[in-house]
Amino acid sequence: MERQQYLERCSELFAVGGYEAVRAAAQAGLKECGPDPVLFRWLGQAHAAEDEDDHDREAEAAYRDGLALAADDLGLLVSYLELCLRSDSFEYPGRAGRAVALRERIEELAPPGSAERERVDDATGWAGRGYWDDLNVAAVQGQAQQAAKAAQSVLVTDALQRAARGESSEDTGEDLQAAELAAAVELLQGPGTHHYACFSRTGSKHTC
């Protein structure tokens, strides 16, 4: 195949998540057509998309090989920047540290309003969200979920106890309906070996 055919093939495969096939196509293109910055970019992106340490190393190698051919290729520079921003600064300080120089070079080359500048802003905006921000959000969400479950548990237990005492269904109808619904959800979500005591709207007890 010709170079352009390899590039189109890489683009099509990447769009459907065929990263291994993208790598194979890019490597075949490099072998047949010789060193090419765009093929190196596709090779790097197909490695980076796997989001694993070994693939990240291969991605960096591909980007560096491409930049050795075309130092100002914006596609390569932006792709490499994204990889560096994603890297752990403790485990890979060298790679993470290269993000500063890459961004400065991209800002020199990419005019305002260009697709490359927009992609840079998206990448740096994502990377700016700190680990502690994510951790705090997750903690708040977890606490809210636990509080909701606890409140539901109290309501369900109270409704079942009142039904067991034979209280009027008019007084407890809505609560019993909620209790039956909660018990059904528990049956669907919990282990299948458990049995639950349920009450009908008339107050009679049966095993669910």
mmCIF file of N, CA and C in Angstrom, residues 23-136:
data_model
loop_
_atom_site.group_PDB
_atom_site.id
_atom_site.type_symbol
_atom_site.label_atom_id
_atom_site.label_comp_id
_atom_site.label_asym_id
_atom_site.label_seq_id
_atom_site.Cartn_x
_atom_site.Cartn_y
_atom_site.Cartn_z
ATOM 1 N N ARG A 23 -1.441 -0.345 15.534
ATOM 2 C CA ARG A 23 0.009 -0.504 15.686
ATOM 3 C C ARG A 23 0.579 -1.365 14.565
ATOM 4 N N ALA A 24 -0.138 -2.429 14.221
ATOM 5 C CA ALA A 24 0.337 -3.308 13.152
ATOM 6 C C ALA A 24 0.367 -2.563 11.818
ATOM 7 N N ALA A 25 -0.662 -1.774 11.545
ATOM 8 C CA ALA A 25 -0.715 -1.031 10.285
ATOM 9 C C ALA A 25 0.376 0.037 10.233
ATOM 10 N N ALA A 26 0.578 0.746 11.350
ATOM 11 C CA ALA A 26 1.609 1.785 11.379
ATOM 12 C C ALA A 26 2.998 1.184 11.196
ATOM 13 N N GLN A 27 3.253 0.080 11.851
ATOM 14 C CA GLN A 27 4.558 -0.572 11.720
ATOM 15 C C GLN A 27 4.763 -1.089 10.306
ATOM 16 N N ALA A 28 3.717 -1.627 9.699
ATOM 17 C CA ALA A 28 3.827 -2.091 8.316
ATOM 18 C C ALA A 28 4.102 -0.920 7.382
ATOM 19 N N GLY A 29 3.430 0.214 7.634
ATOM 20 C CA GLY A 29 3.670 1.392 6.816
ATOM 21 C C GLY A 29 5.088 1.916 6.954
ATOM 22 N N LEU A 30 5.591 1.921 8.179
ATOM 23 C CA LEU A 30 6.968 2.374 8.399
ATOM 24 C C LEU A 30 7.973 1.455 7.711
ATOM 25 N N LYS A 31 7.668 0.183 7.723
ATOM 26 C CA LYS A 31 8.573 -0.772 7.094
ATOM 27 C C LYS A 31 8.558 -0.635 5.579
ATOM 28 N N GLU A 32 7.359 -0.411 5.031
ATOM 29 C CA GLU A 32 7.239 -0.348 3.580
ATOM 30 C C GLU A 32 7.591 1.032 3.022
ATOM 31 N N CYS A 33 7.164 2.082 3.725
ATOM 32 C CA CYS A 33 7.316 3.441 3.195
ATOM 33 C C CYS A 33 8.482 4.209 3.804
ATOM 34 N N GLY A 34 9.050 3.677 4.873
ATOM 35 C CA GLY A 34 10.158 4.348 5.524
ATOM 36 C C GLY A 34 9.678 5.254 6.658
ATOM 37 N N PRO A 35 10.606 5.850 7.409
ATOM 38 C CA PRO A 35 10.256 6.702 8.553
ATOM 39 C C PRO A 35 9.300 7.824 8.153
ATOM 40 N N ASP A 36 8.271 8.016 8.957
ATOM 41 C CA ASP A 36 7.266 9.025 8.648
ATOM 42 C C ASP A 36 6.685 9.547 9.957
ATOM 43 N N PRO A 37 6.665 10.871 10.167
ATOM 44 C CA PRO A 37 6.191 11.412 11.444
ATOM 45 C C PRO A 37 4.735 11.093 11.753
ATOM 46 N N VAL A 38 3.878 11.073 10.740
ATOM 47 C CA VAL A 38 2.464 10.802 10.996
ATOM 48 C C VAL A 38 2.246 9.343 11.362
ATOM 49 N N LEU A 39 2.963 8.449 10.719
ATOM 50 C CA LEU A 39 2.863 7.030 11.086
ATOM 51 C C LEU A 39 3.406 6.799 12.494
ATOM 52 N N PHE A 40 4.462 7.509 12.844
ATOM 53 C CA PHE A 40 4.977 7.406 14.216
ATOM 54 C C PHE A 40 3.940 7.936 15.216
ATOM 55 N N ARG A 41 3.215 8.984 14.826
ATOM 56 C CA ARG A 41 2.171 9.510 15.716
ATOM 57 C C ARG A 41 1.062 8.479 15.919
ATOM 58 N N TRP A 42 0.626 7.846 14.838
ATOM 59 C CA TRP A 42 -0.405 6.824 14.980
ATOM 60 C C TRP A 42 0.083 5.664 15.838
ATOM 61 N N LEU A 43 1.333 5.286 15.651
ATOM 62 C CA LEU A 43 1.904 4.211 16.455
ATOM 63 C C LEU A 43 1.912 4.604 17.927
ATOM 64 N N GLY A 44 2.343 5.831 18.214
ATOM 65 C CA GLY A 44 2.373 6.292 19.594
ATOM 66 C C GLY A 44 0.989 6.379 20.214
ATOM 67 N N GLN A 45 0.035 6.919 19.472
ATOM 68 C CA GLN A 45 -1.316 7.049 20.003
ATOM 69 C C GLN A 45 -1.955 5.685 20.265
ATOM 70 N N ALA A 46 -1.664 4.723 19.411
ATOM 71 C CA ALA A 46 -2.230 3.385 19.591
ATOM 72 C C ALA A 46 -1.627 2.689 20.800
ATOM 73 N N HIS A 47 -0.403 3.045 21.155
ATOM 74 C CA HIS A 47 0.182 2.534 22.405
ATOM 75 C C HIS A 47 -0.401 3.292 23.600
ATOM 76 N N ALA A 48 -0.448 4.621 23.504
ATOM 77 C CA ALA A 48 -0.919 5.427 24.624
ATOM 78 C C ALA A 48 -2.368 5.112 24.987
ATOM 79 N N ALA A 49 -3.164 4.738 23.993
ATOM 80 C CA ALA A 49 -4.574 4.452 24.242
ATOM 81 C C ALA A 49 -4.776 3.252 25.159
ATOM 82 N N GLU A 50 -3.782 2.392 25.266
ATOM 83 C CA GLU A 50 -3.884 1.218 26.144
ATOM 84 C C GLU A 50 -3.759 1.610 27.614
ATOM 85 N N ASP A 51 -3.157 2.775 27.890
ATOM 86 C CA ASP A 51 -3.035 3.308 29.247
ATOM 87 C C ASP A 51 -2.366 2.318 30.198
ATOM 88 N N GLU A 52 -1.244 1.764 29.784
ATOM 89 C CA GLU A 52 -0.444 0.858 30.597
ATOM 90 C C GLU A 52 1.011 1.309 30.530
ATOM 91 N N ASP A 53 1.775 1.008 31.569
ATOM 92 C CA ASP A 53 3.154 1.506 31.649
ATOM 93 C C ASP A 53 4.000 1.093 30.447
ATOM 94 N N ASP A 54 3.936 -0.184 30.089
ATOM 95 C CA ASP A 54 4.744 -0.653 28.961
ATOM 96 C C ASP A 54 4.346 0.048 27.666
ATOM 97 N N HIS A 55 3.066 0.212 27.471
ATOM 98 C CA HIS A 55 2.594 0.887 26.258
ATOM 99 C C HIS A 55 2.958 2.368 26.279
ATOM 100 N N ASP A 56 2.933 2.973 27.452
ATOM 101 C CA ASP A 56 3.325 4.386 27.544
ATOM 102 C C ASP A 56 4.786 4.567 27.143
ATOM 103 N N ARG A 57 5.636 3.626 27.546
ATOM 104 C CA ARG A 57 7.049 3.711 27.150
ATOM 105 C C ARG A 57 7.190 3.597 25.636
ATOM 106 N N GLU A 58 6.442 2.676 25.043
ATOM 107 C CA GLU A 58 6.488 2.514 23.591
ATOM 108 C C GLU A 58 5.941 3.753 22.888
ATOM 109 N N ALA A 59 4.897 4.346 23.476
ATOM 110 C CA ALA A 59 4.325 5.559 22.895
ATOM 111 C C ALA A 59 5.344 6.692 22.896
ATOM 112 N N GLU A 60 6.037 6.851 24.025
ATOM 113 C CA GLU A 60 7.043 7.912 24.107
ATOM 114 C C GLU A 60 8.153 7.689 23.085
ATOM 115 N N ALA A 61 8.563 6.453 22.930
ATOM 116 C CA ALA A 61 9.619 6.147 21.954
ATOM 117 C C ALA A 61 9.167 6.500 20.540
ATOM 118 N N ALA A 62 7.903 6.187 20.225
ATOM 119 C CA ALA A 62 7.378 6.484 18.891
ATOM 120 C C ALA A 62 7.311 7.995 18.670
ATOM 121 N N TYR A 63 6.846 8.732 19.665
ATOM 122 C CA TYR A 63 6.767 10.192 19.521
ATOM 123 C C TYR A 63 8.153 10.805 19.335
ATOM 124 N N ARG A 64 9.112 10.327 20.087
ATOM 125 C CA ARG A 64 10.462 10.874 19.985
ATOM 126 C C ARG A 64 11.078 10.550 18.620
ATOM 127 N N ASP A 65 10.796 9.341 18.116
ATOM 128 C CA ASP A 65 11.283 8.988 16.771
ATOM 129 C C ASP A 65 10.654 9.900 15.724
ATOM 130 N N GLY A 66 9.358 10.191 15.910
ATOM 131 C CA GLY A 66 8.685 11.069 14.960
ATOM 132 C C GLY A 66 9.213 12.490 15.023
ATOM 133 N N LEU A 67 9.434 12.997 16.234
ATOM 134 C CA LEU A 67 9.938 14.362 16.388
ATOM 135 C C LEU A 67 11.377 14.502 15.912
ATOM 136 N N ALA A 68 12.106 13.404 15.894
ATOM 137 C CA ALA A 68 13.464 13.452 15.339
ATOM 138 C C ALA A 68 13.427 13.728 13.841
ATOM 139 N N LEU A 69 12.309 13.363 13.215
ATOM 140 C CA LEU A 69 12.135 13.619 11.782
ATOM 141 C C LEU A 69 11.500 14.986 11.532
ATOM 142 N N ALA A 70 10.576 15.371 12.413
ATOM 143 C CA ALA A 70 9.832 16.619 12.221
ATOM 144 C C ALA A 70 9.617 17.261 13.591
ATOM 145 N N ALA A 71 10.567 18.063 14.006
ATOM 146 C CA ALA A 71 10.564 18.596 15.365
ATOM 147 C C ALA A 71 9.376 19.511 15.653
ATOM 148 N N ASP A 72 8.792 20.113 14.615
ATOM 149 C CA ASP A 72 7.687 21.055 14.815
ATOM 150 C C ASP A 72 6.345 20.484 14.386
ATOM 151 N N ASP A 73 6.240 19.175 14.274
ATOM 152 C CA ASP A 73 4.969 18.556 13.903
ATOM 153 C C ASP A 73 3.988 18.696 15.073
ATOM 154 N N LEU A 74 2.939 19.506 14.879
ATOM 155 C CA LEU A 74 2.012 19.787 15.973
ATOM 156 C C LEU A 74 1.264 18.544 16.446
ATOM 157 N N GLY A 75 0.931 17.662 15.524
ATOM 158 C CA GLY A 75 0.242 16.432 15.914
ATOM 159 C C GLY A 75 1.068 15.614 16.884
ATOM 160 N N LEU A 76 2.343 15.486 16.586
ATOM 161 C CA LEU A 76 3.242 14.748 17.472
ATOM 162 C C LEU A 76 3.438 15.479 18.796
ATOM 163 N N LEU A 77 3.631 16.791 18.723
ATOM 164 C CA LEU A 77 3.868 17.562 19.937
ATOM 165 C C LEU A 77 2.681 17.488 20.901
ATOM 166 N N VAL A 78 1.469 17.626 20.367
ATOM 167 C CA VAL A 78 0.284 17.586 21.212
ATOM 168 C C VAL A 78 0.062 16.190 21.783
ATOM 169 N N SER A 79 0.265 15.172 20.965
ATOM 170 C CA SER A 79 0.107 13.803 21.445
ATOM 171 C C SER A 79 1.117 13.496 22.552
ATOM 172 N N TYR A 80 2.335 13.947 22.351
ATOM 173 C CA TYR A 80 3.376 13.728 23.362
ATOM 174 C C TYR A 80 3.043 14.512 24.631
ATOM 175 N N LEU A 81 2.528 15.726 24.471
ATOM 176 C CA LEU A 81 2.135 16.515 25.640
ATOM 177 C C LEU A 81 1.075 15.788 26.456
ATOM 178 N N GLU A 82 0.080 15.245 25.791
ATOM 179 C CA GLU A 82 -0.985 14.522 26.494
ATOM 180 C C GLU A 82 -0.418 13.352 27.287
ATOM 181 N N LEU A 83 0.532 12.636 26.683
ATOM 182 C CA LEU A 83 1.155 11.516 27.386
ATOM 183 C C LEU A 83 1.916 12.003 28.612
ATOM 184 N N CYS A 84 2.661 13.087 28.466
ATOM 185 C CA CYS A 84 3.451 13.610 29.582
ATOM 186 C C CYS A 84 2.557 14.121 30.716
ATOM 187 N N LEU A 85 1.451 14.768 30.367
ATOM 188 C CA LEU A 85 0.531 15.267 31.387
ATOM 189 C C LEU A 85 -0.115 14.133 32.176
ATOM 190 N N ARG A 86 -0.278 13.007 31.529
ATOM 191 C CA ARG A 86 -0.914 11.857 32.167
ATOM 192 C C ARG A 86 0.055 11.076 33.052
ATOM 193 N N SER A 87 1.332 11.308 32.888
ATOM 194 C CA SER A 87 2.344 10.517 33.583
ATOM 195 C C SER A 87 2.452 10.906 35.051
ATOM 196 N N ASP A 88 2.728 9.932 35.883
ATOM 197 C CA ASP A 88 2.923 10.153 37.315
ATOM 198 C C ASP A 88 4.269 10.850 37.526
ATOM 199 N N SER A 89 4.237 12.027 38.146
ATOM 200 C CA SER A 89 5.465 12.799 38.316
ATOM 201 C C SER A 89 6.437 12.152 39.291
ATOM 202 N N PHE A 90 5.957 11.232 40.143
ATOM 203 C CA PHE A 90 6.837 10.546 41.078
ATOM 204 C C PHE A 90 7.530 9.362 40.414
ATOM 205 N N GLU A 91 6.766 8.608 39.633
ATOM 206 C CA GLU A 91 7.341 7.428 38.979
ATOM 207 C C GLU A 91 8.099 7.788 37.710
ATOM 208 N N TYR A 92 7.612 8.808 36.984
ATOM 209 C CA TYR A 92 8.237 9.189 35.717
ATOM 210 C C TYR A 92 8.481 10.699 35.692
ATOM 211 N N PRO A 93 9.370 11.191 36.548
ATOM 212 C CA PRO A 93 9.593 12.641 36.639
ATOM 213 C C PRO A 93 10.122 13.250 35.346
ATOM 214 N N GLY A 94 10.960 12.502 34.627
ATOM 215 C CA GLY A 94 11.506 13.028 33.380
ATOM 216 C C GLY A 94 10.429 13.255 32.345
ATOM 217 N N ARG A 95 9.562 12.255 32.167
ATOM 218 C CA ARG A 95 8.484 12.366 31.184
ATOM 219 C C ARG A 95 7.507 13.458 31.589
ATOM 220 N N ALA A 96 7.125 13.465 32.840
ATOM 221 C CA ALA A 96 6.169 14.479 33.304
ATOM 222 C C ALA A 96 6.757 15.879 33.175
ATOM 223 N N GLY A 97 8.046 16.013 33.435
ATOM 224 C CA GLY A 97 8.690 17.315 33.374
ATOM 225 C C GLY A 97 8.792 17.871 31.971
ATOM 226 N N ARG A 98 8.747 17.008 30.976
ATOM 227 C CA ARG A 98 8.845 17.478 29.590
ATOM 228 C C ARG A 98 7.579 18.207 29.133
ATOM 229 N N ALA A 99 6.508 18.111 29.905
ATOM 230 C CA ALA A 99 5.256 18.751 29.518
ATOM 231 C C ALA A 99 5.415 20.265 29.393
ATOM 232 N N VAL A 100 6.226 20.866 30.258
ATOM 233 C CA VAL A 100 6.392 22.324 30.244
ATOM 234 C C VAL A 100 6.986 22.788 28.918
ATOM 235 N N ALA A 101 8.094 22.157 28.514
ATOM 236 C CA ALA A 101 8.748 22.555 27.272
ATOM 237 C C ALA A 101 7.864 22.266 26.062
ATOM 238 N N LEU A 102 7.141 21.148 26.106
ATOM 239 C CA LEU A 102 6.263 20.804 24.988
ATOM 240 C C LEU A 102 5.149 21.836 24.837
ATOM 241 N N ARG A 103 4.563 22.214 25.949
ATOM 242 C CA ARG A 103 3.474 23.178 25.869
ATOM 243 C C ARG A 103 3.978 24.524 25.369
ATOM 244 N N GLU A 104 5.131 24.942 25.831
ATOM 245 C CA GLU A 104 5.674 26.221 25.385
ATOM 246 C C GLU A 104 5.908 26.215 23.873
ATOM 247 N N ARG A 105 6.410 25.082 23.370
ATOM 248 C CA ARG A 105 6.672 25.000 21.929
ATOM 249 C C ARG A 105 5.365 24.988 21.137
ATOM 250 N N ILE A 106 4.370 24.290 21.651
ATOM 251 C CA ILE A 106 3.076 24.238 20.969
ATOM 252 C C ILE A 106 2.436 25.615 20.926
ATOM 253 N N GLU A 107 2.554 26.363 22.009
ATOM 254 C CA GLU A 107 1.963 27.703 22.058
ATOM 255 C C GLU A 107 2.650 28.646 21.078
ATOM 256 N N GLU A 108 3.918 28.370 20.775
ATOM 257 C CA GLU A 108 4.617 29.164 19.774
ATOM 258 C C GLU A 108 4.129 28.835 18.367
ATOM 259 N N LEU A 109 3.780 27.552 18.162
ATOM 260 C CA LEU A 109 3.438 27.078 16.823
ATOM 261 C C LEU A 109 1.949 27.134 16.513
ATOM 262 N N ALA A 110 1.112 26.963 17.535
ATOM 263 C CA ALA A 110 -0.333 26.884 17.306
ATOM 264 C C ALA A 110 -0.974 28.258 17.468
ATOM 265 N N PRO A 111 -1.558 28.797 16.416
ATOM 266 C CA PRO A 111 -2.204 30.123 16.515
ATOM 267 C C PRO A 111 -3.490 30.050 17.336
ATOM 268 N N PRO A 112 -3.888 31.133 17.949
ATOM 269 C CA PRO A 112 -5.133 31.149 18.722
ATOM 270 C C PRO A 112 -6.328 30.718 17.878
ATOM 271 N N GLY A 113 -7.195 29.887 18.473
ATOM 272 C CA GLY A 113 -8.376 29.421 17.768
ATOM 273 C C GLY A 113 -8.154 28.200 16.907
ATOM 274 N N SER A 114 -6.907 27.719 16.822
ATOM 275 C CA SER A 114 -6.640 26.546 15.997
ATOM 276 C C SER A 114 -7.080 25.278 16.721
ATOM 277 N N ALA A 115 -7.261 24.205 15.963
ATOM 278 C CA ALA A 115 -7.656 22.923 16.555
ATOM 279 C C ALA A 115 -6.592 22.432 17.519
ATOM 280 N N GLU A 116 -5.331 22.659 17.186
ATOM 281 C CA GLU A 116 -4.246 22.221 18.056
ATOM 282 C C GLU A 116 -4.280 22.963 19.386
ATOM 283 N N ARG A 117 -4.530 24.275 19.341
ATOM 284 C CA ARG A 117 -4.592 25.050 20.584
ATOM 285 C C ARG A 117 -5.763 24.568 21.449
ATOM 286 N N GLU A 118 -6.894 24.284 20.837
ATOM 287 C CA GLU A 118 -8.054 23.789 21.581
ATOM 288 C C GLU A 118 -7.740 22.440 22.226
ATOM 289 N N ARG A 119 -7.037 21.595 21.508
ATOM 290 C CA ARG A 119 -6.688 20.285 22.058
ATOM 291 C C ARG A 119 -5.714 20.422 23.220
ATOM 292 N N VAL A 120 -4.792 21.353 23.105
ATOM 293 C CA VAL A 120 -3.867 21.619 24.207
ATOM 294 C C VAL A 120 -4.630 22.067 25.439
ATOM 295 N N ASP A 121 -5.573 22.988 25.266
ATOM 296 C CA ASP A 121 -6.353 23.487 26.400
ATOM 297 C C ASP A 121 -7.166 22.373 27.043
ATOM 298 N N ASP A 122 -7.742 21.492 26.214
ATOM 299 C CA ASP A 122 -8.502 20.364 26.757
ATOM 300 C C ASP A 122 -7.603 19.445 27.572
ATOM 301 N N ALA A 123 -6.419 19.176 27.043
ATOM 302 C CA ALA A 123 -5.499 18.262 27.721
ATOM 303 C C ALA A 123 -5.020 18.843 29.041
ATOM 304 N N THR A 124 -4.645 20.111 29.034
ATOM 305 C CA THR A 124 -4.136 20.711 30.265
ATOM 306 C C THR A 124 -5.255 20.924 31.280
ATOM 307 N N GLY A 125 -6.462 21.177 30.813
ATOM 308 C CA GLY A 125 -7.589 21.314 31.730
ATOM 309 C C GLY A 125 -7.887 20.018 32.436
ATOM 310 N N TRP A 126 -7.833 18.901 31.701
ATOM 311 C CA TRP A 126 -8.047 17.583 32.311
ATOM 312 C C TRP A 126 -6.958 17.280 33.319
ATOM 313 N N ALA A 127 -5.711 17.558 32.959
ATOM 314 C CA ALA A 127 -4.597 17.222 33.838
ATOM 315 C C ALA A 127 -4.578 18.103 35.073
ATOM 316 N N GLY A 128 -5.178 19.307 34.990
ATOM 317 C CA GLY A 128 -5.165 20.206 36.129
ATOM 318 C C GLY A 128 -6.051 19.753 37.271
ATOM 319 N N ARG A 129 -6.911 18.785 37.022
ATOM 320 C CA ARG A 129 -7.770 18.287 38.083
ATOM 321 C C ARG A 129 -6.938 17.380 38.969
ATOM 322 N N GLY A 130 -6.665 17.817 40.179
ATOM 323 C CA GLY A 130 -5.736 17.098 41.043
ATOM 324 C C GLY A 130 -6.287 15.818 41.634
ATOM 325 N N TYR A 131 -5.366 14.999 42.108
ATOM 326 C CA TYR A 131 -5.736 13.733 42.745
ATOM 327 C C TYR A 131 -6.615 13.963 43.962
ATOM 328 N N TRP A 132 -6.271 14.978 44.752
ATOM 329 C CA TRP A 132 -7.044 15.222 45.967
ATOM 330 C C TRP A 132 -8.433 15.726 45.642
ATOM 331 N N ASP A 133 -8.590 16.465 44.547
ATOM 332 C CA ASP A 133 -9.928 16.898 44.131
ATOM 333 C C ASP A 133 -10.804 15.694 43.835
ATOM 334 N N ASP A 134 -10.258 14.756 43.063
ATOM 335 C CA ASP A 134 -11.015 13.550 42.733
ATOM 336 C C ASP A 134 -11.337 12.744 43.981
ATOM 337 N N LEU A 135 -10.358 12.655 44.877
ATOM 338 C CA LEU A 135 -10.558 11.875 46.092
ATOM 339 C C LEU A 135 -11.641 12.498 46.967
ATOM 340 N N ASN A 136 -11.628 13.816 47.094
ATOM 341 C CA ASN A 136 -12.639 14.491 47.908
ATOM 342 C C ASN A 136 -14.033 14.333 47.320
#
